[in-house]
Coordinates of C-alpha atoms and ligand atoms in Angstrom, one line a residue:
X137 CA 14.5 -19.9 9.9
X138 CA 17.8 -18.5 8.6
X139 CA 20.3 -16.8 9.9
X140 CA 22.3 -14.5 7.7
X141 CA 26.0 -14.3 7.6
X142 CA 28.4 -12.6 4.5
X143 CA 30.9 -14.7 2.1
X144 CA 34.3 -13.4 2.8
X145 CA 33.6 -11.1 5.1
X146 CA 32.7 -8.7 2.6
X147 CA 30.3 -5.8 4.0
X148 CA 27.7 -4.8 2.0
X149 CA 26.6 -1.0 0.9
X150 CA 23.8 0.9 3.5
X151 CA 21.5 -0.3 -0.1
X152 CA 22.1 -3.6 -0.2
X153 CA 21.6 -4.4 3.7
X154 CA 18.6 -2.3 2.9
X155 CA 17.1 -4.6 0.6
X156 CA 18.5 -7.8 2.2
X157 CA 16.5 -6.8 5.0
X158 CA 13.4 -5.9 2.9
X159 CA 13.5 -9.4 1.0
X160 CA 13.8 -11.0 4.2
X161 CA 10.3 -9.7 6.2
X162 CA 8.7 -9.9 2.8
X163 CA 10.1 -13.8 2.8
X164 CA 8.3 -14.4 6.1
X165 CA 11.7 -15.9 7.0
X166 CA 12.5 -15.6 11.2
X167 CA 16.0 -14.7 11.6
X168 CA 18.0 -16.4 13.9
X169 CA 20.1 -14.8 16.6
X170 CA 22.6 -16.8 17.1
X171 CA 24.0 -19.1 14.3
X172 CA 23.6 -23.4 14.0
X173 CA 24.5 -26.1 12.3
X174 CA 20.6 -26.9 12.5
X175 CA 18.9 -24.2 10.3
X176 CA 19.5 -22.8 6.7
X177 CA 22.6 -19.7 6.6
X178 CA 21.9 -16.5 3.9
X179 CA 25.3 -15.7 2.6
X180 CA 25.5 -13.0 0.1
X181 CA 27.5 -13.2 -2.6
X182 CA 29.3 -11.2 -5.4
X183 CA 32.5 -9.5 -5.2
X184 CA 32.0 -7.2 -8.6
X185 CA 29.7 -4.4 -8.4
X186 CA 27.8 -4.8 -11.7
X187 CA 24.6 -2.7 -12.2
X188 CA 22.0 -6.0 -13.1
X189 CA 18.4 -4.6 -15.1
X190 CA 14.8 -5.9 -14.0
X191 CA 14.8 -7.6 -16.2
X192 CA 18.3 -9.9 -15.7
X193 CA 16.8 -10.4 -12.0
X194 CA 13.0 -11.6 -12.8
X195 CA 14.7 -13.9 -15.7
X196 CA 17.4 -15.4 -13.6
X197 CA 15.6 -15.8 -10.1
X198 CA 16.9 -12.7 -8.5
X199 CA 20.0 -14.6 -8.2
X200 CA 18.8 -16.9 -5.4
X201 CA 20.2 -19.9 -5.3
X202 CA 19.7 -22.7 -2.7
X203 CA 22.3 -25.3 -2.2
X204 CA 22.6 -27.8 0.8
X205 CA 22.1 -25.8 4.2
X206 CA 22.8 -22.2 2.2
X207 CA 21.0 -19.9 0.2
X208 CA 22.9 -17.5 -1.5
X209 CA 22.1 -14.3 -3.2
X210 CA 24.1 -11.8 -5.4
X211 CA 24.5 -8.7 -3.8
X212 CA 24.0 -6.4 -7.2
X213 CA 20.4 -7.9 -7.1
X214 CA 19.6 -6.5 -3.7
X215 CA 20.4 -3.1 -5.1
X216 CA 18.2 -3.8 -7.4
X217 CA 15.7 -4.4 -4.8
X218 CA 16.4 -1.1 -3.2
X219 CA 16.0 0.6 -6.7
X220 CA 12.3 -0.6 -6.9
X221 CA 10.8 -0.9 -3.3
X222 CA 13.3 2.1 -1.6
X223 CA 11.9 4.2 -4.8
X224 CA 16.0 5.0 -4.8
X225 CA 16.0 5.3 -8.9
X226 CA 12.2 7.3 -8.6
X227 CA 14.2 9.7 -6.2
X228 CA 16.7 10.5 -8.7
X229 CA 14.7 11.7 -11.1
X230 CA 14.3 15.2 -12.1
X231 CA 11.2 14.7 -14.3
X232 CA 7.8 16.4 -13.0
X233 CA 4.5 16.4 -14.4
X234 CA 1.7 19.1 -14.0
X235 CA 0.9 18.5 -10.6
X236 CA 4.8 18.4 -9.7
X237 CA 4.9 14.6 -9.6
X238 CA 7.6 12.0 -10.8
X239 CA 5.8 10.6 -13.9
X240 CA 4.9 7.2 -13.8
X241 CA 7.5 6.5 -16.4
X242 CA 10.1 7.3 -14.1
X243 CA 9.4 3.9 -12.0
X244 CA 11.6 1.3 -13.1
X245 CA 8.7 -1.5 -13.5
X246 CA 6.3 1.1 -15.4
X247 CA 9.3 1.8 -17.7
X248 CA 9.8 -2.0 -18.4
X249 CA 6.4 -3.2 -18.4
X250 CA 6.6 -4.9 -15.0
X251 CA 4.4 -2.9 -12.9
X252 CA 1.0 -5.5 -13.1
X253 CA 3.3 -8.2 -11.3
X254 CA 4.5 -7.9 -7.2
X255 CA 8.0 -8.5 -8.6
X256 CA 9.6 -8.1 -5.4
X257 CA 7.1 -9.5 -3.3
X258 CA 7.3 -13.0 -5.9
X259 CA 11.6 -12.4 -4.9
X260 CA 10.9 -12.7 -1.5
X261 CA 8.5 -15.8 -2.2
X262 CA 11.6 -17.3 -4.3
X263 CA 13.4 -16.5 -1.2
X264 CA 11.4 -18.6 0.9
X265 CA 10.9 -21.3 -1.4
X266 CA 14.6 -21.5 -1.7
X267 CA 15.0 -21.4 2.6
X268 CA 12.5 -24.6 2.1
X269 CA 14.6 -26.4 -0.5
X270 CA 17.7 -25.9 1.1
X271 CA 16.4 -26.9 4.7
X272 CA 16.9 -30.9 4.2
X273 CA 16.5 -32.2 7.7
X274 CA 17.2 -29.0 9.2
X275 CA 14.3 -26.7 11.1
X276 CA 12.6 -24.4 9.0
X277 CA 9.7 -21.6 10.4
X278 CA 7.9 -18.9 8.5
X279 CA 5.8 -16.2 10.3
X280 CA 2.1 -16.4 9.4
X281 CA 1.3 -14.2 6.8
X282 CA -1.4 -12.0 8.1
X283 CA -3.8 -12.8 11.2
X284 CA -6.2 -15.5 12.4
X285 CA -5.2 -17.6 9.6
X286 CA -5.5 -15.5 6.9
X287 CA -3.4 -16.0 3.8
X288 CA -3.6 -12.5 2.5
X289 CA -4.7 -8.7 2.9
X290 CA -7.2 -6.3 1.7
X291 CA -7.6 -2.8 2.8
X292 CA -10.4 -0.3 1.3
X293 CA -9.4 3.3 1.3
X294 CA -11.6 6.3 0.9
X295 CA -9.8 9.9 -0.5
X296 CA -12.6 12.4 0.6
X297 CA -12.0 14.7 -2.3
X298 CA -15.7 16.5 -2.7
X299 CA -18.3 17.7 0.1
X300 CA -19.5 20.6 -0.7
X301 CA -21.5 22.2 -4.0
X302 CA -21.8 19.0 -5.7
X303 CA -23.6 20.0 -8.6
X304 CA -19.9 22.0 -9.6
X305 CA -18.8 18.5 -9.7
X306 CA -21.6 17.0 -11.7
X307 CA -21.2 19.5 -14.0
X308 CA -17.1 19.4 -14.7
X309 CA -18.0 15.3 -15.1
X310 CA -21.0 16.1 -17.5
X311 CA -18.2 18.2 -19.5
X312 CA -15.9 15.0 -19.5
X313 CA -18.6 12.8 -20.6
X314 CA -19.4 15.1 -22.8
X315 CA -16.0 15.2 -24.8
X316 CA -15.6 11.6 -24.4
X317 CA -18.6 11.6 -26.9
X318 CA -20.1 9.3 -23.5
X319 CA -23.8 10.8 -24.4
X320 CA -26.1 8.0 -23.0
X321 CA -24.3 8.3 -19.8
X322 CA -24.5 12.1 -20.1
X323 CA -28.5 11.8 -20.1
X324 CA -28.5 9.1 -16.9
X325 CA -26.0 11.6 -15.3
X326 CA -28.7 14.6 -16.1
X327 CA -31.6 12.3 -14.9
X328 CA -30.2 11.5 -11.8
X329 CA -28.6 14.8 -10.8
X330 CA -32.4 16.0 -11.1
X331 CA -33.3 13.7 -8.7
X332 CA -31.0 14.6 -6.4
X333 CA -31.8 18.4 -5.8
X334 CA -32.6 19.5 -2.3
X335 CA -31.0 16.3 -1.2
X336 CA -27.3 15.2 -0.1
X337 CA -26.1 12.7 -2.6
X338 CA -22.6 12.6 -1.3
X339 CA -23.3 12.0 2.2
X340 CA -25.9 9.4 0.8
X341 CA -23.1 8.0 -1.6
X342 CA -21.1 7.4 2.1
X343 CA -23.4 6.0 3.8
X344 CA -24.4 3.9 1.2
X345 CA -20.2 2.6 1.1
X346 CA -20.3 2.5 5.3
X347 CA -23.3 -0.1 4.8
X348 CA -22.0 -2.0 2.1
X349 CA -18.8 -2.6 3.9
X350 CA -20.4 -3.1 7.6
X351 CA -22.1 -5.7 5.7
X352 CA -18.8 -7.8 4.7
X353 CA -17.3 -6.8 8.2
X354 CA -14.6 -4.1 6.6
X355 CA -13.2 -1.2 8.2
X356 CA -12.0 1.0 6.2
X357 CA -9.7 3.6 6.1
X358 CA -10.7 7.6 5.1
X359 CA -8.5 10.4 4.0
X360 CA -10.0 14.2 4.8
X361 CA -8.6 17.3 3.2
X362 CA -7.6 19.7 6.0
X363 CA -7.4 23.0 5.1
X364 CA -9.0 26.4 4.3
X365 CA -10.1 26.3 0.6
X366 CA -10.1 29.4 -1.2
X367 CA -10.9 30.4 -5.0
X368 CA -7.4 29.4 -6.0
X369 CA -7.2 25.8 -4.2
X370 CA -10.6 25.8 -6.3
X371 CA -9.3 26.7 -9.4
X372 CA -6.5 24.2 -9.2
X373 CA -8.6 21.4 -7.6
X374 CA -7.3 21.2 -4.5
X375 CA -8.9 21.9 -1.2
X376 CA -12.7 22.5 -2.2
X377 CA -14.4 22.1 1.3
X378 CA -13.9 23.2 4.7
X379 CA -13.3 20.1 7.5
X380 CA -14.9 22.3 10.0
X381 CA -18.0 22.9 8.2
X382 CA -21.6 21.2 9.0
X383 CA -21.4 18.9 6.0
X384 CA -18.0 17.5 6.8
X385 CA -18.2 17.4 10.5
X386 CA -21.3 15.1 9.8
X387 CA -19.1 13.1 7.2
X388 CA -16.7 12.8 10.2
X389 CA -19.8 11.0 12.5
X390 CA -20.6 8.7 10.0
X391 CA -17.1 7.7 9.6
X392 CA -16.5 7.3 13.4
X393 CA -20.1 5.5 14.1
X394 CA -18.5 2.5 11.5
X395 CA -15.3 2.7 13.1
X396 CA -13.3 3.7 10.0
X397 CA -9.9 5.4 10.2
X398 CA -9.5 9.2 9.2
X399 CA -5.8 9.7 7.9
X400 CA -5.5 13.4 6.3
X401 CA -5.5 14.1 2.7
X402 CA -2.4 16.3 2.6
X403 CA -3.4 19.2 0.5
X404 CA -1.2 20.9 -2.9
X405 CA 0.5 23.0 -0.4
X406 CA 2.3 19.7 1.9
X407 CA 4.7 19.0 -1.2
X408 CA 6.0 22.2 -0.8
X409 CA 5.6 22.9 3.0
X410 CA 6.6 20.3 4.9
X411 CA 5.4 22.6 8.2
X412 CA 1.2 21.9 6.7
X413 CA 1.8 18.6 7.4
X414 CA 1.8 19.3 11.3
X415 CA -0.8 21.9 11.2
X416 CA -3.0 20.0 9.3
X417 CA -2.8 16.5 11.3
X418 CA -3.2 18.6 14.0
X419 CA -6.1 20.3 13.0
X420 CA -7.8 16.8 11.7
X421 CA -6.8 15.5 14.9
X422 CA -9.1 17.5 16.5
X423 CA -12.1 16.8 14.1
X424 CA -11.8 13.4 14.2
X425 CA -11.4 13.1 18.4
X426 CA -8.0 11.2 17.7
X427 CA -4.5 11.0 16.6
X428 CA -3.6 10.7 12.8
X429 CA -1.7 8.0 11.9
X430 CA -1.8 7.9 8.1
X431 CA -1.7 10.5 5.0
X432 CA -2.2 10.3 1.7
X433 CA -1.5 13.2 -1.5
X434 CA -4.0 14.7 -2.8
X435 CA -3.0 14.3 -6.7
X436 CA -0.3 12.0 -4.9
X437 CA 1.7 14.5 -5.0
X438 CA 4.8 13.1 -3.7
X439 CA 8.3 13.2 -3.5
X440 CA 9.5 10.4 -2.7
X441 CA 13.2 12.0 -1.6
X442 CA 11.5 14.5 0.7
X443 CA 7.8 14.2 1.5
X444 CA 8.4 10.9 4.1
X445 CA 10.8 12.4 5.8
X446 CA 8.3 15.6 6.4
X447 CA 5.5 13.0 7.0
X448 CA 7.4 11.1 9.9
X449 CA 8.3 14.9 11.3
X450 CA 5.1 15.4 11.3
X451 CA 4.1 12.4 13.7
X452 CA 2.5 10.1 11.1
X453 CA 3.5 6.5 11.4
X454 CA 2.7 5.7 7.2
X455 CA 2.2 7.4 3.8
X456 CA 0.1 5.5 1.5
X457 CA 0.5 7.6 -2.0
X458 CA 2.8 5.3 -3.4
X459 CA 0.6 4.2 -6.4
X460 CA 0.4 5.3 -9.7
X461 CA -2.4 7.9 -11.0
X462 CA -3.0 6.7 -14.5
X463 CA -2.1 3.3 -14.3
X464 CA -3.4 0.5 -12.0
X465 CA -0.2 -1.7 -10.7
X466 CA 2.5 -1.8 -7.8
X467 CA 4.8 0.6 -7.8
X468 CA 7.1 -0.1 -5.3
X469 CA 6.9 -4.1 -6.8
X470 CA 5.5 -4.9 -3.1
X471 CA 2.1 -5.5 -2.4
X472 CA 3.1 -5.3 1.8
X473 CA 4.2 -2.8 3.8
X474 CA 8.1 -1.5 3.1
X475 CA 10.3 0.8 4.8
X476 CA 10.9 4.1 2.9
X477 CA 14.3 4.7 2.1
X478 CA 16.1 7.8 1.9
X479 CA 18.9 8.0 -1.2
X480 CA 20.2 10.8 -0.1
X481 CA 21.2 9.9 3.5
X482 CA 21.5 6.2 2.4
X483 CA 19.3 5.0 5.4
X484 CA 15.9 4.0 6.2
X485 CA 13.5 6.7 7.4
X486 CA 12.2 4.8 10.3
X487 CA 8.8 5.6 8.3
X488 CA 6.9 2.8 6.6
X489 CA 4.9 3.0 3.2
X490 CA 1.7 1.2 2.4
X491 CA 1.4 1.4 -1.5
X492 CA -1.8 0.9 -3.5
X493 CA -1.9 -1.4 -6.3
X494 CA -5.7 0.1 -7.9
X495 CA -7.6 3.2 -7.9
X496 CA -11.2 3.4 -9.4
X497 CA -10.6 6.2 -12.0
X498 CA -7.5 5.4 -13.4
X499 CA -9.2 3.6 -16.0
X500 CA -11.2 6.3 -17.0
X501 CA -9.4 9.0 -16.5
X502 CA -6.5 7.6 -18.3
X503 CA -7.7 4.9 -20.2
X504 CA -11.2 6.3 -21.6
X505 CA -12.9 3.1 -19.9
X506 CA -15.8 4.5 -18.2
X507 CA -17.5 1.1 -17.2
X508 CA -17.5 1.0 -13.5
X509 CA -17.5 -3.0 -13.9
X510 CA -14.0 -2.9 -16.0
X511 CA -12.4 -1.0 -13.5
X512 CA -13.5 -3.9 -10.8
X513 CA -12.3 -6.4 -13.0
X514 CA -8.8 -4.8 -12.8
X515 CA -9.0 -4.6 -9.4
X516 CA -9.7 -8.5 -9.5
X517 CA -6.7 -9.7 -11.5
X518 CA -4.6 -7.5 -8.9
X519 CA -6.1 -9.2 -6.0
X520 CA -5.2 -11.8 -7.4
X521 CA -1.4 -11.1 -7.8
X522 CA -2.1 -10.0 -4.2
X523 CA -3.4 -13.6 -3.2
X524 CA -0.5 -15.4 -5.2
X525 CA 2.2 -13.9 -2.7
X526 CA 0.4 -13.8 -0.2
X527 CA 0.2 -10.1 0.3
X528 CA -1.7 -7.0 0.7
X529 CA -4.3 -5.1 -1.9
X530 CA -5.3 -1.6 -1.3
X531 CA -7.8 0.1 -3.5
X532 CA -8.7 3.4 -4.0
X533 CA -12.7 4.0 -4.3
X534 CA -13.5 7.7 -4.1
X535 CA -16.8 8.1 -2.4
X536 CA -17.9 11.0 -4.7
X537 CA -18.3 8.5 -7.6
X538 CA -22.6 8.6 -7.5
X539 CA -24.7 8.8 -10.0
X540 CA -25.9 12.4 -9.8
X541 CA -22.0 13.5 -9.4
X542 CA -22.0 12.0 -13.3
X543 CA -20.9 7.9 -12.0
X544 CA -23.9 5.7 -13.3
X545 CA -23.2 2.0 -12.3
X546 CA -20.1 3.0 -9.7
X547 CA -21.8 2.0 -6.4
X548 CA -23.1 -1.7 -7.9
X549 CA -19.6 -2.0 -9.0
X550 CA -18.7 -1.4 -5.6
X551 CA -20.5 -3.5 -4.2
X552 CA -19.7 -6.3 -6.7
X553 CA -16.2 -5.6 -5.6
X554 CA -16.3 -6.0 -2.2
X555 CA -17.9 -9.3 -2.5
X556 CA -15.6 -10.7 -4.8
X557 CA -12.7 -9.8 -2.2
X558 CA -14.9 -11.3 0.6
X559 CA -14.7 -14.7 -0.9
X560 CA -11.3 -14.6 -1.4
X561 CA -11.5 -14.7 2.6
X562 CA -8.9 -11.8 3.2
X563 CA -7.7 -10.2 6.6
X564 CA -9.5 -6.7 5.7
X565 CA -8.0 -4.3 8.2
X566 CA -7.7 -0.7 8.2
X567 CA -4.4 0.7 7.0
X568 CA -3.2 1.0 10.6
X569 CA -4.2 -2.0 11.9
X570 CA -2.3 -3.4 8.8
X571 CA 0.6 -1.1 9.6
X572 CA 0.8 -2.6 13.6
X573 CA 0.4 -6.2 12.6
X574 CA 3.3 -5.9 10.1
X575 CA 5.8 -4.1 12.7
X576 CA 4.9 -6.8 15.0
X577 CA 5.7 -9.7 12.5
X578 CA 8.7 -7.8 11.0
X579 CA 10.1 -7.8 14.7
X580 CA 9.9 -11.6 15.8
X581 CA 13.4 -13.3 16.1
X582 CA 14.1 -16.7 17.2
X583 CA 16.7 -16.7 20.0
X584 CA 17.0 -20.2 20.7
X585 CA 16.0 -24.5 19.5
X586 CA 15.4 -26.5 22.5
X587 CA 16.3 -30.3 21.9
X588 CA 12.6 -31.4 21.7
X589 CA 12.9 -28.7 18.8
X590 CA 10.8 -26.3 20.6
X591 CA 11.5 -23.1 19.4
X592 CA 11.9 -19.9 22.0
X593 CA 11.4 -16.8 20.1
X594 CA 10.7 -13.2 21.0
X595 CA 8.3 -10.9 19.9
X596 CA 9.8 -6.7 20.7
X597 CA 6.7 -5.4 19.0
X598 CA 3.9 -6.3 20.4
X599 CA -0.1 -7.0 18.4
X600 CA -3.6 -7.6 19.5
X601 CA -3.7 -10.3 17.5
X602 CA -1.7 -14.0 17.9
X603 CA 1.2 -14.1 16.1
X604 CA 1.7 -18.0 14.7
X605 CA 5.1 -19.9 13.5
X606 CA 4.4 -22.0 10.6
X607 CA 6.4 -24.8 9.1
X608 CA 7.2 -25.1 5.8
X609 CA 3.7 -26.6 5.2
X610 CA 2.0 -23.7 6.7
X611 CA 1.5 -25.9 9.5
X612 CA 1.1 -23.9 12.8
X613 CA 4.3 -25.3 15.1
X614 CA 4.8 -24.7 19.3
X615 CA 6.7 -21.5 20.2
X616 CA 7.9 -20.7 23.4
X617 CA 7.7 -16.7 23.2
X618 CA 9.9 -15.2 25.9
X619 CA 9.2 -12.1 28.4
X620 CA 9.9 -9.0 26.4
Ligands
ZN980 ZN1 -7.7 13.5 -3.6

């Protein structure tokens, strides 16, 4: 439990309250209404503004430093923190790439080698760690990570991206193979796209995920292109389906009859339109019989100075683009849910951001790996990072990757994968049930010790699911919740 106050009074920038408060809910630190002599204070410190690297933070802690009763932090590092998980230094960027997208480059862990590490998830851990070591005698409580005693996250994501005329598809892969001198899996490609005429391998590739992940008790989470395609959205690959049309709608069913979540798949045209993003949500809305909470870029194409803002306008509650497309790794240095910030206005967006840390071709596409079971493997060692901070992995696994659509091996490596994150015992929750249980744990606040130590605390947001206060043990501790 802490309660933050300020050395010298001294206020800090809209950027560095920003990502105080970030470090804080990733900490799983309670804040404390009212101050006491019985629980650890936060006092930030640092007259000088100084402009500190990556680099100087990782190597020297972040700058958090626990004494007796006190933790304190620099304030130039929790610019820093804003600069990485507010994307601040990605919005300042003019670079685009083809698709109109901030190269990865332009992230200031991809520039510096960083990006396979959580770095600001493992700042918040320091934080907590440092809470711990400067508690002494004094009462310390975490919130539980994630629910029913779960230590961390995992969420599988879907990006419906091909529905229709398949064998287009198998065809463009067979090409790719083909230049990638890949001419064994060229002939298995051939063989099973044979097999497959007169039949619906894509719908069967779906099914075949919905199974596999009924199986293991995930829900997962699917994003649908909505909108009309036409020969140029062809050309460009963009929209290559129609939402309303048999094949989709029966997509849909399946989807619904696992109890998956359909977010939309914001077409090429949402970068530049912010107005698509209300027509489409609506228009998915009514396919799926339900509101839209979540979106993701098709291309992640995404600004991350505009397109949130436009997202929230448009009624969504999260984004999850925030990934990169040719490298597997966490952009934003989180793997949670953060805040997006908005540089320009120097305030949060009210809008929340739930980044991937893997996505199944990014290996190949980018790497020339075209071993399904390599690109699980790197989804393992980031699960892994996941575990270690006890935070949240979300994958990428496009359900077009079948044989006959020119992906030999991809649905056993599927399959492999979602065992390996079984055993690892995660919550496994759709993006927005992740998304509710995070608001409600970023909202608890202790207003009150009682003398038998009892803490009263109170809970604005509420959850399904119980929300526990740990000591620093991880041992579950009484809690008097008050009336809301
Ligand atoms: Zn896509």
């Amino acid at each position: 439990m802490i309660h933050s106050v300020r050395l010298n009074e001294s206020t800090l920038s809209p950027s560095e309250q920003h990502g105080l408060d970030l470090l804080i809910d990733l900490s799983r630190a309670v804040p404390v209404v009212r101050s006491s002599p019985n629980i650890v204070h936060l006092e930030v410190t640092g007259g000088r503004k100084r402009a500190l690297t990556v680099g100087e933070c990782v190597a020297r802690g972040w700058f958090i430093e626990p004494a007796d009763g006190v933790v304190r932090i620099d304030r130039n590092a929790l610019d820093v923190v804003c600069d990485i998980a507010g994307a601040s230094k990605e919005q300042a960027s003019t670079k685009r790439d083809r698709y109109g997208r901030i190269p990865s480059m332009q992230s200031p862990l991809a520039a510096t080698g960083k990006e396979r590490q959580a770095v600001v998830s493992r700042a918040a851990m320091r934080l907590r760690y440092a809470v711990i070591q400067a508690a002494g005698n004094r009462l310390v409580r975490f919130v539980a990570p994630w629910p029913n005693g779960r230590r961390w996250a995992a969420a599988m994501t879907h990006d419906l991206d091909v529905v229709s005329y398949w064998p287009v598809f198998s065809a463009l892969r067979i090409a790719e193979l083909a230049r990638k001198r890949e001419l064994a899996r060229v002939g298995r490609v051939l063989a099973a796209a044979g097999r497959a005429i007169g039949t619906s391998p894509v719908r069967d590739g779906i099914q075949f995920i919905l199974r596999k992940e009924d199986e293991h008790g995930v829900r997962s989470t699917w994003f649908v292109l909505c909108g009309t395609p036409s020969f140029s959205t062809w050309r460009q690959g963009d929209l290559t389906y129609l939402p309303e049309g048999a094949q989709a709608r029966q997509i849909l069913g399946d989807i619904g009859l696992h109890n998956g979540e359909v977010g939309l798949h914001g077409s090429f045209e949402t970068l530049d339109r912010g107005d698509a993003f209300t027509e489409q949500r609506e228009r998915l809305a009514k396919l799926a019989a339900g509101s839209i909470a979540g979106v993701r870029q098709h291309f992640l194409r995404l600004n991350p100075a505009t397109t949130p803002t436009s997202m929230a306008a448009a009624g969504f509650a999260y984004d999850s683009s925030q990934g990169f497309a040719d490298r597997n790794g966490f952009r934003l240095g989180v793997a949670d849910v953060v805040p997006t910030w908005s540089a320009s206005d120097q305030r949060a967006t009210g809008f929340d951001e739930i980044p991937f840390c893997w996505m199944d071709r990014s290996l190949s596409k980018y790497g020339g790996v075209e071993d399904p079971a390599m690109w699980v493997q790197d989804a393992q060692v980031l699960a892994e990072e996941c575990r270690r901070v006890e935070g949240l992995w979300v994958g990428v696994w496009h359900p077009n990757l079948v044989p006959a659509l020119g992906y030999p091996d991809a649905p056993e490596a599927f399959s492999t994968l979602l065992s390996s994150l079984s055993e690892g015992d995660p919550f496994f929750g759709t993006l927005a049930d992740i998304l509710a249980w995070r608001s409600a744990r970023r909202s608890v606040r202790v207003r009150s010790v009682g003398s038998d130590e009892i803490v009263e605390a109170e809970l604005p947001v509420a959850t399904r699911h119980e929300v526990v206060l740990e000591d620093a043990n991880g041992v579950a501790c009484a809690t008097k919740w008050l009336p809301q």
